[in-house]
């Protein structure tokens, strides 16, 4: 098993939390894992990106070559499109549909949607809306994580355990909210595949 994953978004959206949960779940599953992050501008609403490589054999590099990414996970549609050159022809894109307009000359929603619609393997969902329906807008990133579960190659129980481990110090109510968000995202992805 080998999965090369690029996670992208804007500072403060929770991309690095997603990477932490996936990484811990991969280790619980007995896989090797390497991760590289770019988050220097995150405090100013800049882009945040992480390469996450998971394999059942040792991994030499933590960077994903162009055209070799199996999965792009993005909390922001333009940030998802930024990393398309890395996506393999069989790769999947799982992204939030809601733009985070933080720069001048941000593309129109029509342009974003046209670019996303052109992709053969994608799941585009409004994670903000799903998170509100689950009970808290703060779990939007975990809704997105749930939508990636069918593509990770990691046992769902290990992802759930990792959420319990990582959010446990915040209390049982927070853990349960995150698990509910994870399940909601997973169900949406399974319906749309």
Short mmCIF file of N, CA, C and O in Angstrom, two decimals, residues 8-10 46-48 72 74 76-84 102 106:
data_model
loop_
_atom_site.label_atom_id
_atom_site.label_comp_id
_atom_site.label_asym_id
_atom_site.label_seq_id
_atom_site.Cartn_x
_atom_site.Cartn_y
_atom_site.Cartn_z
N UNK A 8 -4.18 20.92 1.44
CA UNK A 8 -4.01 22.35 1.20
C UNK A 8 -5.19 23.13 1.74
O UNK A 8 -6.28 22.61 1.91
N UNK A 9 -4.92 24.39 2.00
CA UNK A 9 -5.96 25.28 2.49
C UNK A 9 -5.36 26.60 2.87
O UNK A 9 -4.27 26.97 2.41
N UNK A 10 -6.06 27.33 3.73
CA UNK A 10 -5.66 28.65 4.19
C UNK A 10 -5.43 28.55 5.69
O UNK A 10 -6.11 27.80 6.39
N UNK A 46 -2.52 33.03 4.84
CA UNK A 46 -1.83 32.54 3.65
C UNK A 46 -2.07 31.05 3.44
O UNK A 46 -2.72 30.39 4.25
N UNK A 47 -1.53 30.55 2.35
CA UNK A 47 -1.76 29.14 2.05
C UNK A 47 -0.97 28.24 2.99
O UNK A 47 0.11 28.57 3.44
N UNK A 48 -1.57 27.10 3.28
CA UNK A 48 -0.97 26.06 4.10
C UNK A 48 -1.00 24.79 3.27
O UNK A 48 -2.02 24.46 2.67
N UNK A 72 -5.63 14.71 -3.28
CA UNK A 72 -5.51 16.09 -2.82
C UNK A 72 -6.70 16.35 -1.91
O UNK A 72 -7.85 16.12 -2.30
N UNK A 74 -8.43 19.37 0.22
CA UNK A 74 -8.35 20.83 0.32
C UNK A 74 -9.58 21.44 0.98
O UNK A 74 -10.71 21.08 0.64
N UNK A 76 -10.18 24.55 0.59
CA UNK A 76 -10.43 25.76 -0.18
C UNK A 76 -10.26 25.42 -1.66
O UNK A 76 -9.25 24.85 -2.05
N UNK A 77 -11.26 25.71 -2.52
CA UNK A 77 -11.20 25.22 -3.91
C UNK A 77 -10.04 25.76 -4.74
O UNK A 77 -9.45 25.02 -5.52
N UNK A 78 -9.68 27.03 -4.60
CA UNK A 78 -8.56 27.54 -5.40
C UNK A 78 -7.25 26.90 -4.96
O UNK A 78 -6.39 26.59 -5.79
N UNK A 79 -7.11 26.67 -3.65
CA UNK A 79 -5.90 25.99 -3.17
C UNK A 79 -5.85 24.55 -3.71
O UNK A 79 -4.77 24.03 -3.99
N UNK A 80 -7.00 23.91 -3.87
CA UNK A 80 -7.03 22.57 -4.46
C UNK A 80 -6.50 22.62 -5.89
O UNK A 80 -5.68 21.79 -6.29
N UNK A 81 -6.97 23.60 -6.65
CA UNK A 81 -6.56 23.72 -8.05
C UNK A 81 -5.07 24.05 -8.19
O UNK A 81 -4.43 23.65 -9.15
N UNK A 82 -4.52 24.76 -7.23
CA UNK A 82 -3.10 25.12 -7.25
C UNK A 82 -2.21 23.87 -7.33
O UNK A 82 -1.13 23.89 -7.93
N UNK A 83 -2.65 22.76 -6.73
CA UNK A 83 -1.81 21.56 -6.65
C UNK A 83 -2.19 20.48 -7.68
O UNK A 83 -1.65 19.38 -7.63
N UNK A 84 -3.07 20.80 -8.61
CA UNK A 84 -3.46 19.82 -9.63
C UNK A 84 -2.29 19.25 -10.43
O UNK A 84 -2.35 18.07 -10.80
N UNK A 102 -9.27 35.59 -0.07
CA UNK A 102 -8.27 36.27 0.75
C UNK A 102 -7.22 37.01 -0.07
O UNK A 102 -6.23 37.48 0.49
N UNK A 106 -9.32 37.21 -6.96
CA UNK A 106 -9.69 35.82 -6.71
C UNK A 106 -10.61 35.36 -7.84
O UNK A 106 -11.51 36.10 -8.25
#
